């Protein structure tokens, strides 16, 4: 089960992240998970939101460069070694992780982690075989 | 001293006779030896027999950079390849570079005009010259080399770069003459101060600076920093390389060697001659070149021309410093750069054509910097930083390979680059030249 992430190109300048977040907020879009990767001159904002279609349109209307990327949101037991257990499955099966980050909220007693796998289809299949649950967009919208 | 005193101080009437004789021969020569020129003459309805003197030159068709490109590599030559003893290449606007070649006689001509140039700047036969123009495919280094050899100077062929070594060589061997780009002269002054050397105590008394446009204020700065006479040299590889014209010690215009490089100043839109003293495009005919003689070559440089006699005694007409270009060419660290070259590279990156802008800047006493801003749209954007870095690196490397100039690439958000009338402004030149 895959989740759509919005990846946004941002120049590395003061106030820019605030502007983009405000734009989404003003349009009633709620950010569920977020991370920023940056270089000296530019950065990439990656967000999972409650309404990806609306968010994509809003960004487009405002001439902000953004792409939709398929990521996998996985429930992680909120206890010591929870994340390690998942990463072991990932490593043992030679699945490449491009990057990963955590959710702002928890679903039930579990934490949520977002994984950007090189090959999301295969990753989801292997995670399922190992009884690791990936959540869907519906779940996220309902958080 | 004046190198070719008989020619260089000749009354203009006598000079005109020489120019006339040479043009008559040239018209016959290219018509006979170069199929491209034969076709150009035929298309214009002109026969070499119609050319009876220098005033008939306006009947002849122009030659442009496009002719050079379309007939690359050897189509515009009037001699077979085997007669060439040297070839030089400079970057072209798009695709093909510009190729020029020299026969043994052409090298002798180049040596002669460069010896005139060195003398015009004030060189004496016992002098030592440090040549800090690049040696290689660029004509700067070797052009000065041949002239200095002809004149019998002692040559230190340092080529460009390695600034500390340049300064050490100057201190150790006491050359009186320096030849390099004006921006490099300023850069070296700064480096000298950093290593605790007072530029005003240098042995260089005369500088021969060119290959890029520079203003009177840069001249004043170089002269005060180095305590030297800073003179301007002009040339272009299509005509010969450096050695088309040079300032004398009075710095009142560049003496053009019009017995071999016949100048016309035209209105670039109409192609007609402008009145003496008016600004226009410099058009040059190589009256005696053998390998690749050019008829009415459009330099795209804007200058004015005067035939008034100069205090130095030379009678040949003088052009002003370059006042501008008729195209969008920019000169960075002595290298010609066309925005179309950058466009070409960007187009090749992904079949896309992102908006871009070239920003040329020069911090005080530093070499020119080239920043290329590229707007990132969905087609070239990736959520992975690694891929974005790769894109940045690829654009930088490909542009550097085409331009032979180091550049910085900066990825920017859409609509960051200013559009004027829907068309973005491609080049921002912040240098005070």
Coordinates of C-alpha atoms in Angstrom, one line a residue:
Chain A
X1 CA 0.0 0.0 0.0
X2 CA 1.5 3.2 -1.1
X3 CA 1.1 6.8 0.0
X4 CA 1.6 9.8 -2.2
X5 CA 4.2 12.3 -0.9
X6 CA 4.6 15.8 -2.3
X7 CA 8.2 16.8 -3.0
X8 CA 8.7 20.5 -3.3
X9 CA 11.7 22.4 -4.7
X10 CA 12.7 25.3 -2.5
X11 CA 15.5 27.8 -2.7
X12 CA 17.5 28.0 0.4
X13 CA 16.4 31.4 1.6
X14 CA 14.9 32.9 4.7
X15 CA 11.2 32.6 5.1
X16 CA 10.6 30.3 2.1
X17 CA 9.5 27.3 4.0
X18 CA 7.2 29.4 6.0
X19 CA 5.6 30.8 2.8
X20 CA 4.9 27.3 1.4
X21 CA 3.5 26.0 4.7
X22 CA 1.3 29.0 5.1
X23 CA 0.0 28.6 1.6
X24 CA -1.0 25.0 2.3
X25 CA -2.5 26.0 5.7
X26 CA -4.5 28.8 4.1
X27 CA -6.0 26.2 1.7
X28 CA -7.0 23.9 4.5
X29 CA -4.3 21.3 3.9
X30 CA -3.0 19.5 6.9
X31 CA 0.6 18.3 7.0
X32 CA 0.9 14.9 8.6
X33 CA 4.6 14.2 8.1
X34 CA 7.4 16.4 6.9
X35 CA 11.1 16.4 6.3
X36 CA 13.5 18.9 4.6
X37 CA 16.7 17.9 2.8
X38 CA 19.0 20.8 2.0
X39 CA 22.2 21.8 0.2
X40 CA 23.8 25.3 0.5
X41 CA 21.6 26.7 -2.3
X42 CA 18.4 24.7 -2.4
X43 CA 16.4 22.2 -0.5
X44 CA 13.7 19.6 -1.1
X45 CA 10.6 19.7 1.2
X46 CA 8.9 16.3 1.5
X47 CA 5.4 16.2 3.0
X48 CA 2.6 13.8 3.5
X49 CA -0.7 15.6 3.7
X50 CA -4.4 14.8 4.2
X51 CA -5.3 15.8 0.7
X52 CA -2.5 15.3 -1.8
X53 CA -4.5 16.2 -4.9
X54 CA -5.6 19.5 -3.5
X55 CA -2.1 20.2 -2.2
X56 CA -0.5 19.4 -5.6
X57 CA -3.0 21.7 -7.4
X58 CA -2.4 24.5 -4.9
X59 CA 1.3 24.4 -5.4
X60 CA 1.0 24.2 -9.1
X61 CA -1.4 27.2 -9.2
X62 CA 1.3 29.1 -7.2
X63 CA 4.1 28.2 -9.7
X64 CA 5.9 26.1 -7.1
X65 CA 7.8 23.2 -8.5
X66 CA 6.5 20.0 -6.9
X67 CA 6.3 16.3 -7.8
X68 CA 4.3 13.4 -6.5
X69 CA 6.5 10.6 -5.1
X70 CA 5.2 7.2 -4.0
X71 CA 6.4 6.4 -0.5
X72 CA 5.4 3.7 2.1
X73 CA 4.1 4.6 5.5
X74 CA 4.7 1.9 8.0
X75 CA 3.5 1.3 11.5
X76 CA 6.3 0.9 13.9
X77 CA 5.9 -0.5 17.4
X78 CA 6.4 2.4 19.8
X79 CA 8.9 0.4 22.0
X80 CA 12.7 -0.1 22.1
X81 CA 13.8 -1.9 19.0
X82 CA 10.6 -1.3 17.0
X83 CA 12.3 0.5 14.1
X84 CA 15.3 -1.8 14.2
X85 CA 13.0 -4.8 13.6
X86 CA 11.7 -3.2 10.4
X87 CA 15.1 -2.1 9.2
X88 CA 16.4 -5.6 9.6
X89 CA 13.7 -6.9 7.2
X90 CA 14.6 -4.1 4.8
X91 CA 18.4 -4.9 5.0
X92 CA 18.0 -8.7 4.9
X93 CA 16.0 -8.3 1.6
X94 CA 18.4 -5.9 0.0
X95 CA 15.8 -3.1 -0.2
X96 CA 17.4 0.3 -0.9
X97 CA 16.1 3.2 1.3
X98 CA 16.6 6.5 -0.3
X99 CA 15.5 8.4 2.8
X100 CA 13.0 8.1 5.7
X101 CA 11.3 10.2 8.3
X102 CA 8.7 10.1 11.0
X103 CA 5.1 11.1 11.3
X104 CA 3.9 13.9 13.5
X105 CA 1.1 11.8 14.9
X106 CA 0.8 8.2 16.0
X107 CA -1.8 5.7 14.8
X108 CA -3.1 3.8 17.9
X109 CA -0.1 2.7 19.9
X110 CA 2.2 2.6 17.0
X111 CA 4.5 5.3 15.5
X112 CA 4.4 5.9 11.8
X113 CA 7.5 6.1 9.6
X114 CA 7.7 7.1 6.0
X115 CA 10.1 5.2 3.7
X116 CA 11.2 6.3 0.3
X117 CA 12.3 3.0 -1.2
X118 CA 14.1 2.7 -4.5
X119 CA 11.5 0.0 -5.5
X120 CA 8.3 0.7 -3.5
X121 CA 6.3 -2.2 -5.2
X122 CA 8.8 -4.8 -4.1
X123 CA 9.3 -3.2 -0.7
X124 CA 5.5 -3.3 0.1
X125 CA 5.3 -6.9 -0.9
X126 CA 8.2 -8.0 1.3
X127 CA 7.0 -6.0 4.2
X128 CA 3.6 -7.6 3.9
X129 CA 5.2 -11.1 3.8
X130 CA 6.9 -10.2 7.1
X131 CA 3.7 -9.0 8.7
X132 CA 4.7 -5.4 8.7
X133 CA 1.7 -3.2 8.0
X134 CA 1.8 -0.3 5.6
X135 CA -1.0 2.2 6.0
X136 CA -3.0 3.7 3.2
X137 CA -4.0 7.3 2.3
X138 CA -7.4 6.7 3.9
X139 CA -5.8 5.9 7.2
X140 CA -3.7 9.0 7.0
X141 CA -6.6 11.3 6.2
X142 CA -8.5 9.8 9.1
X143 CA -5.7 10.5 11.7
Chain B
X1 CA 60.6 53.0 -32.6
X2 CA 58.3 52.3 -35.5
X3 CA 58.8 48.8 -36.9
X4 CA 57.8 49.3 -40.6
X5 CA 58.4 53.0 -40.7
X6 CA 58.0 53.3 -44.5
X7 CA 54.6 51.7 -44.4
X8 CA 53.4 53.0 -41.1
X9 CA 54.2 56.7 -41.7
X10 CA 53.3 56.6 -45.4
X11 CA 51.0 59.4 -46.7
X12 CA 47.4 58.2 -46.9
X13 CA 47.4 58.7 -50.7
X14 CA 50.3 56.2 -51.2
X15 CA 48.7 53.9 -48.7
X16 CA 45.5 54.0 -50.8
X17 CA 47.5 52.9 -53.9
X18 CA 48.9 49.9 -52.0
X19 CA 45.4 49.0 -50.7
X20 CA 44.0 49.3 -54.3
X21 CA 46.6 47.0 -55.8
X22 CA 46.2 44.5 -53.1
X23 CA 42.4 44.4 -53.3
X24 CA 42.5 43.9 -57.0
X25 CA 44.8 40.9 -56.6
X26 CA 42.8 39.6 -53.6
X27 CA 39.5 39.6 -55.5
X28 CA 41.1 37.5 -58.3
X29 CA 42.9 35.2 -55.8
X30 CA 39.8 34.2 -53.8
X31 CA 37.6 33.9 -56.9
X32 CA 40.1 31.5 -58.4
X33 CA 41.0 29.5 -55.3
X34 CA 38.0 29.4 -53.0
X35 CA 34.7 27.9 -54.4
X36 CA 32.7 29.5 -51.6
X37 CA 33.9 33.0 -52.6
X38 CA 33.4 32.3 -56.3
X39 CA 29.8 31.4 -55.5
X40 CA 29.4 34.5 -53.3
X41 CA 30.8 36.7 -56.1
X42 CA 28.6 35.1 -58.7
X43 CA 25.5 35.4 -56.5
X44 CA 26.2 39.1 -56.0
X45 CA 26.7 39.5 -59.8
X46 CA 30.3 40.6 -59.3
X47 CA 33.4 39.6 -61.2
X48 CA 36.9 40.2 -60.0
X49 CA 37.3 42.4 -63.1
X50 CA 34.9 44.9 -61.6
X51 CA 37.3 45.6 -58.7
X52 CA 39.7 48.3 -60.0
X53 CA 40.6 49.9 -56.7
X54 CA 40.0 50.1 -53.0
X55 CA 36.8 52.2 -53.5
X56 CA 35.2 49.3 -55.3
X57 CA 35.3 47.3 -52.1
X58 CA 31.7 48.2 -51.3
X59 CA 30.7 46.1 -54.3
X60 CA 31.9 43.0 -52.7
X61 CA 29.7 40.8 -50.4
X62 CA 30.3 40.6 -46.7
X63 CA 31.7 37.6 -44.9
X64 CA 30.1 36.6 -41.5
X65 CA 30.6 34.3 -38.7
X66 CA 27.8 32.2 -40.2
X67 CA 30.0 31.7 -43.4
X68 CA 32.8 30.5 -41.1
X69 CA 30.4 28.0 -39.4
X70 CA 28.7 26.8 -42.5
X71 CA 31.9 26.1 -44.3
X72 CA 33.6 24.4 -41.4
X73 CA 36.3 23.2 -41.4
X74 CA 38.1 24.1 -44.6
X75 CA 35.5 25.4 -47.0
X76 CA 36.5 29.1 -46.8
X77 CA 40.2 28.4 -47.3
X78 CA 41.9 29.5 -50.5
X79 CA 44.8 27.1 -50.1
X80 CA 44.9 23.3 -49.7
X81 CA 45.4 21.9 -46.2
X82 CA 48.9 20.8 -47.0
X83 CA 50.0 24.5 -47.4
X84 CA 49.0 25.3 -43.8
X85 CA 51.6 25.3 -41.1
X86 CA 49.4 26.0 -38.1
X87 CA 45.7 26.0 -37.3
X88 CA 43.8 27.6 -34.4
X89 CA 40.4 27.0 -33.1
X90 CA 38.0 29.2 -31.1
X91 CA 34.6 28.3 -29.8
X92 CA 31.7 29.0 -32.1
X93 CA 28.2 30.3 -31.3
X94 CA 26.6 26.9 -31.6
X95 CA 27.9 23.6 -32.8
X96 CA 31.0 24.1 -34.9
X97 CA 33.9 26.1 -33.6
X98 CA 35.7 28.7 -35.7
X99 CA 38.8 27.3 -37.4
X100 CA 41.6 29.5 -38.9
X101 CA 44.8 28.4 -40.5
X102 CA 48.0 30.0 -41.5
X103 CA 50.4 29.4 -44.4
X104 CA 54.1 30.1 -43.9
X105 CA 53.5 33.5 -45.4
X106 CA 50.6 34.1 -43.1
X107 CA 52.8 33.4 -40.1
X108 CA 55.3 35.9 -41.5
X109 CA 52.5 38.4 -41.8
X110 CA 51.4 37.7 -38.2
X111 CA 55.0 38.1 -37.0
X112 CA 55.2 41.4 -38.8
X113 CA 52.0 42.9 -37.5
X114 CA 52.8 41.7 -34.0
X115 CA 56.3 43.3 -34.2
X116 CA 54.6 46.5 -35.2
X117 CA 52.2 46.1 -32.3
X118 CA 55.0 45.6 -29.8
X119 CA 56.9 48.7 -31.1
X120 CA 53.7 50.7 -31.1
X121 CA 53.3 49.9 -27.4
X122 CA 56.9 51.1 -26.8
X123 CA 59.0 48.0 -26.9
X124 CA 62.7 48.3 -27.8
X125 CA 64.8 45.5 -29.4
X126 CA 66.7 44.9 -26.1
X127 CA 63.5 44.4 -24.1
X128 CA 62.3 41.3 -22.3
X129 CA 58.6 40.4 -22.6
X130 CA 56.5 38.2 -20.2
X131 CA 53.7 36.7 -22.3
X132 CA 51.0 35.7 -19.9
X133 CA 48.3 35.2 -22.6
X134 CA 47.3 31.5 -22.9
X135 CA 49.4 29.5 -25.4
X136 CA 47.6 26.9 -27.3
X137 CA 44.5 26.9 -29.6
X138 CA 43.8 30.5 -28.4
X139 CA 45.8 32.9 -30.7
X140 CA 46.9 35.2 -27.9
X141 CA 50.0 33.5 -26.6
X142 CA 51.5 32.5 -29.9
X143 CA 50.7 35.7 -31.7
X144 CA 52.7 37.7 -29.1
X145 CA 55.4 35.0 -29.3
X146 CA 55.9 35.4 -33.1
X147 CA 55.9 39.2 -32.9
X148 CA 58.5 39.2 -30.1
X149 CA 60.6 36.6 -32.0
X150 CA 60.5 38.8 -35.1
X151 CA 61.5 41.8 -33.1
X152 CA 64.3 40.0 -31.3
X153 CA 63.0 40.5 -27.8
X154 CA 63.8 38.0 -25.0
X155 CA 60.6 36.0 -24.5
X156 CA 59.4 34.6 -21.2
X157 CA 56.5 32.4 -22.4
X158 CA 54.7 32.0 -19.0
X159 CA 51.3 31.5 -20.6
X160 CA 48.3 32.3 -18.3
X161 CA 47.8 31.2 -14.7
X162 CA 50.2 30.3 -11.9
X163 CA 50.2 33.8 -10.6
X164 CA 52.8 33.5 -7.8
X165 CA 55.2 32.0 -10.4
X166 CA 54.4 34.9 -12.8
X167 CA 55.4 37.3 -10.0
X168 CA 58.5 35.4 -9.1
X169 CA 59.6 35.3 -12.8
X170 CA 59.0 39.1 -13.0
X171 CA 61.2 39.7 -10.0
X172 CA 63.9 37.3 -11.1
X173 CA 64.2 38.3 -14.8
X174 CA 63.0 41.9 -14.8
X175 CA 60.9 42.0 -18.0
X176 CA 59.9 45.5 -18.9
X177 CA 56.9 44.4 -20.9
X178 CA 53.8 42.4 -19.8
X179 CA 51.2 41.0 -22.1
X180 CA 48.0 39.5 -20.7
X181 CA 44.3 40.3 -20.3
X182 CA 43.5 43.5 -18.3
X183 CA 41.5 41.5 -15.7
X184 CA 44.5 39.2 -15.1
X185 CA 46.7 42.3 -14.6
X186 CA 44.4 43.5 -11.9
X187 CA 44.2 40.0 -10.4
X188 CA 48.0 39.8 -10.3
X189 CA 48.2 43.1 -8.4
X190 CA 46.0 41.7 -5.7
X191 CA 48.0 38.5 -5.5
X192 CA 51.2 40.5 -5.3
X193 CA 50.0 42.5 -2.3
X194 CA 49.0 39.3 -0.6
X195 CA 52.5 37.9 -0.8
X196 CA 53.9 41.2 0.4
X197 CA 55.1 42.5 -2.9
X198 CA 54.4 46.2 -3.7
X199 CA 53.1 46.1 -7.3
X200 CA 54.4 49.7 -7.8
X201 CA 57.9 48.4 -7.6
X202 CA 57.5 45.8 -10.4
X203 CA 59.8 45.9 -13.4
X204 CA 56.9 46.0 -15.8
X205 CA 56.8 49.4 -17.4
X206 CA 54.5 48.7 -20.4
X207 CA 51.4 46.5 -20.5
X208 CA 49.8 45.3 -23.7
X209 CA 46.3 44.3 -22.7
X210 CA 43.5 42.9 -24.8
X211 CA 41.3 39.9 -25.6
X212 CA 38.4 41.4 -23.6
X213 CA 36.7 44.8 -23.5
X214 CA 38.0 47.2 -20.9
X215 CA 37.4 50.8 -20.0
X216 CA 39.4 53.9 -19.3
X217 CA 38.7 53.4 -15.6
X218 CA 40.2 49.9 -15.6
X219 CA 43.2 51.5 -17.4
X220 CA 43.6 54.1 -14.7
X221 CA 43.4 51.4 -12.1
X222 CA 46.0 49.2 -13.8
X223 CA 48.3 52.2 -14.3
X224 CA 48.1 53.3 -10.7
X225 CA 48.4 49.8 -9.2
X226 CA 51.4 48.7 -11.3
X227 CA 52.9 52.1 -12.1
X228 CA 53.0 51.1 -15.8
X229 CA 51.7 52.3 -19.1
X230 CA 48.7 50.3 -20.0
X231 CA 48.0 50.0 -23.7
X232 CA 45.1 48.3 -25.6
X233 CA 45.7 45.7 -28.3
X234 CA 42.9 44.4 -30.6
X235 CA 42.5 41.4 -32.8
X236 CA 40.4 38.5 -33.6
X237 CA 41.4 35.0 -34.8
X238 CA 39.3 35.2 -38.0
X239 CA 41.5 38.1 -39.2
X240 CA 44.9 37.0 -37.7
X241 CA 44.7 36.9 -33.9
X242 CA 46.1 39.7 -31.9
X243 CA 47.9 42.3 -34.1
X244 CA 45.1 44.0 -36.0
X245 CA 45.6 47.3 -34.2
X246 CA 47.4 48.7 -31.1
X247 CA 47.6 51.9 -29.1
X248 CA 50.8 53.9 -29.1
X249 CA 52.0 55.8 -26.0
X250 CA 49.5 58.6 -26.6
X251 CA 46.6 56.1 -26.0
X252 CA 44.5 58.0 -28.4
X253 CA 42.9 55.2 -30.5
X254 CA 44.3 52.0 -31.9
X255 CA 46.5 52.2 -35.0
X256 CA 45.1 49.7 -37.5
X257 CA 47.5 48.2 -40.0
X258 CA 45.4 49.2 -42.9
X259 CA 47.9 48.2 -45.6
X260 CA 47.1 44.6 -44.7
X261 CA 43.8 44.8 -42.7
X262 CA 41.5 47.2 -44.5
X263 CA 38.9 48.7 -42.2
X264 CA 35.4 49.9 -43.0
X265 CA 32.9 51.2 -40.5
X266 CA 29.3 50.4 -41.4
X267 CA 25.8 50.7 -40.1
X268 CA 25.1 47.1 -39.1
X269 CA 21.5 47.4 -40.1
X270 CA 21.9 48.8 -43.6
X271 CA 25.4 47.6 -44.4
X272 CA 26.4 51.1 -45.6
X273 CA 29.4 53.1 -44.6
X274 CA 29.0 55.6 -41.8
X275 CA 30.7 59.1 -41.8
X276 CA 34.2 59.3 -40.3
X277 CA 34.0 59.5 -36.5
X278 CA 30.6 57.9 -36.3
X279 CA 30.1 54.7 -34.4
X280 CA 29.5 51.5 -36.5
X281 CA 30.5 47.9 -37.0
X282 CA 34.1 47.3 -37.8
X283 CA 34.4 45.4 -41.1
X284 CA 37.9 44.1 -42.1
X285 CA 39.3 42.8 -45.3
X286 CA 42.6 40.8 -45.1
X287 CA 44.4 42.3 -48.1
X288 CA 47.4 39.9 -48.2
X289 CA 46.5 36.8 -46.2
X290 CA 46.9 33.5 -48.1
X291 CA 45.4 30.6 -46.2
X292 CA 42.0 31.9 -45.3
X293 CA 41.7 35.5 -46.7
X294 CA 38.4 37.1 -45.7
X295 CA 36.6 39.8 -47.6
X296 CA 34.6 42.4 -45.7
X297 CA 34.5 40.3 -42.5
X298 CA 31.8 41.5 -40.1
X299 CA 33.6 41.7 -36.7
X300 CA 30.4 42.7 -34.8
X301 CA 32.5 45.0 -32.8
X302 CA 31.3 48.6 -32.6
X303 CA 34.0 51.3 -33.0
X304 CA 34.5 54.7 -34.6
X305 CA 37.4 55.5 -36.9
X306 CA 39.6 58.5 -37.5
X307 CA 42.2 59.2 -40.2
X308 CA 43.7 62.2 -38.5
X309 CA 47.4 62.0 -38.1
X310 CA 48.7 60.9 -34.7
X311 CA 51.4 62.6 -32.7
X312 CA 53.5 59.4 -32.9
X313 CA 54.0 59.9 -36.6
X314 CA 52.0 56.8 -37.7
X315 CA 49.5 57.7 -40.5
X316 CA 47.4 54.6 -40.4
X317 CA 43.8 55.2 -39.3
X318 CA 42.9 54.7 -35.6
X319 CA 39.8 53.0 -34.2
X320 CA 38.3 53.8 -30.8
X321 CA 38.3 51.2 -28.1
X322 CA 35.4 48.7 -28.6
X323 CA 32.2 50.4 -27.6
X324 CA 29.9 47.4 -27.9
X325 CA 28.8 44.4 -29.9
X326 CA 26.1 44.0 -32.6
X327 CA 25.4 40.5 -31.2
X328 CA 25.0 39.1 -27.7
X329 CA 28.6 37.9 -27.4
X330 CA 30.2 38.4 -24.0
X331 CA 33.9 38.1 -23.2
X332 CA 34.8 36.3 -20.0
X333 CA 38.4 36.0 -19.0
X334 CA 39.4 36.5 -22.6
X335 CA 37.1 33.8 -23.9
X336 CA 34.1 34.6 -26.2
X337 CA 30.9 33.3 -24.8
X338 CA 27.5 33.3 -26.6
X339 CA 24.3 32.7 -24.6
X340 CA 23.2 30.4 -27.4
X341 CA 26.0 28.0 -26.4
X342 CA 24.5 27.7 -22.9
X343 CA 21.0 27.3 -24.3
X344 CA 22.3 24.5 -26.5
X345 CA 23.7 22.6 -23.5
X346 CA 20.5 23.0 -21.4
X347 CA 18.4 21.8 -24.3
X348 CA 20.5 18.7 -24.5
X349 CA 20.1 17.9 -20.7
X350 CA 16.6 16.6 -20.9
X351 CA 15.1 17.7 -24.2
X352 CA 13.7 20.5 -22.1
X353 CA 14.4 24.2 -22.3
X354 CA 14.5 25.6 -18.8
X355 CA 14.6 29.4 -18.2
X356 CA 18.1 30.4 -17.4
X357 CA 20.1 33.5 -16.8
X358 CA 23.8 34.2 -17.0
X359 CA 25.3 36.5 -14.4
X360 CA 28.8 37.8 -15.0
X361 CA 30.4 39.6 -12.2
X362 CA 33.8 40.8 -11.3
X363 CA 34.7 41.6 -7.7
X364 CA 37.3 44.2 -7.4
X365 CA 40.7 42.7 -8.5
X366 CA 39.2 39.3 -9.1
X367 CA 38.7 37.3 -12.2
X368 CA 35.3 37.3 -13.8
X369 CA 32.8 34.9 -12.3
X370 CA 30.0 33.2 -14.3
X371 CA 26.9 32.1 -12.5
X372 CA 24.2 30.3 -14.4
X373 CA 20.8 30.3 -12.8
X374 CA 18.6 27.5 -14.0
X375 CA 14.9 27.4 -13.1
X376 CA 13.8 24.0 -11.9
X377 CA 10.5 22.8 -13.3
X378 CA 8.7 19.5 -12.8
X379 CA 10.5 17.9 -15.7
X380 CA 13.9 18.2 -14.2
X381 CA 13.0 18.1 -10.5
X382 CA 13.5 15.0 -8.3
X383 CA 12.7 14.4 -4.7
X384 CA 16.2 13.0 -4.2
X385 CA 18.9 15.5 -3.4
X386 CA 21.5 13.1 -4.9
X387 CA 19.8 13.4 -8.3
X388 CA 19.5 17.2 -8.1
X389 CA 23.2 17.4 -7.3
X390 CA 23.9 15.2 -10.3
X391 CA 21.8 17.5 -12.5
X392 CA 23.7 20.5 -11.2
X393 CA 27.0 18.9 -11.8
X394 CA 26.1 17.7 -15.2
X395 CA 24.9 21.1 -16.3
X396 CA 28.1 22.7 -14.9
X397 CA 30.4 20.2 -16.6
X398 CA 28.8 20.3 -20.0
X399 CA 28.7 24.1 -20.1
X400 CA 32.4 24.2 -19.0
X401 CA 33.3 21.7 -21.7
X402 CA 31.6 23.9 -24.4
X403 CA 32.8 27.3 -23.1
X404 CA 36.2 26.4 -21.8
X405 CA 35.4 28.7 -18.8
X406 CA 34.6 27.7 -15.3
X407 CA 31.0 28.4 -14.2
X408 CA 28.8 28.0 -11.2
X409 CA 25.4 26.5 -11.6
X410 CA 22.6 27.6 -9.3
X411 CA 19.2 25.9 -9.4
X412 CA 16.4 28.3 -8.6
X413 CA 12.7 28.3 -8.3
X414 CA 10.4 29.0 -11.3
X415 CA 9.7 32.6 -12.1
X416 CA 12.7 33.7 -10.1
X417 CA 14.4 35.0 -13.2
X418 CA 13.0 38.3 -14.4
X419 CA 11.0 38.3 -17.6
X420 CA 10.9 41.3 -19.8
X421 CA 8.1 41.3 -22.3
X422 CA 7.6 37.6 -21.8
X423 CA 11.2 36.9 -22.8
X424 CA 13.7 36.4 -20.0
X425 CA 16.8 38.6 -19.8
X426 CA 19.5 36.1 -20.6
X427 CA 22.6 37.9 -19.6
X428 CA 23.2 40.2 -16.7
X429 CA 26.7 41.7 -16.9
X430 CA 27.5 43.3 -13.5
X431 CA 31.1 44.1 -14.4
X432 CA 32.1 47.7 -14.6
X433 CA 34.3 47.2 -17.7

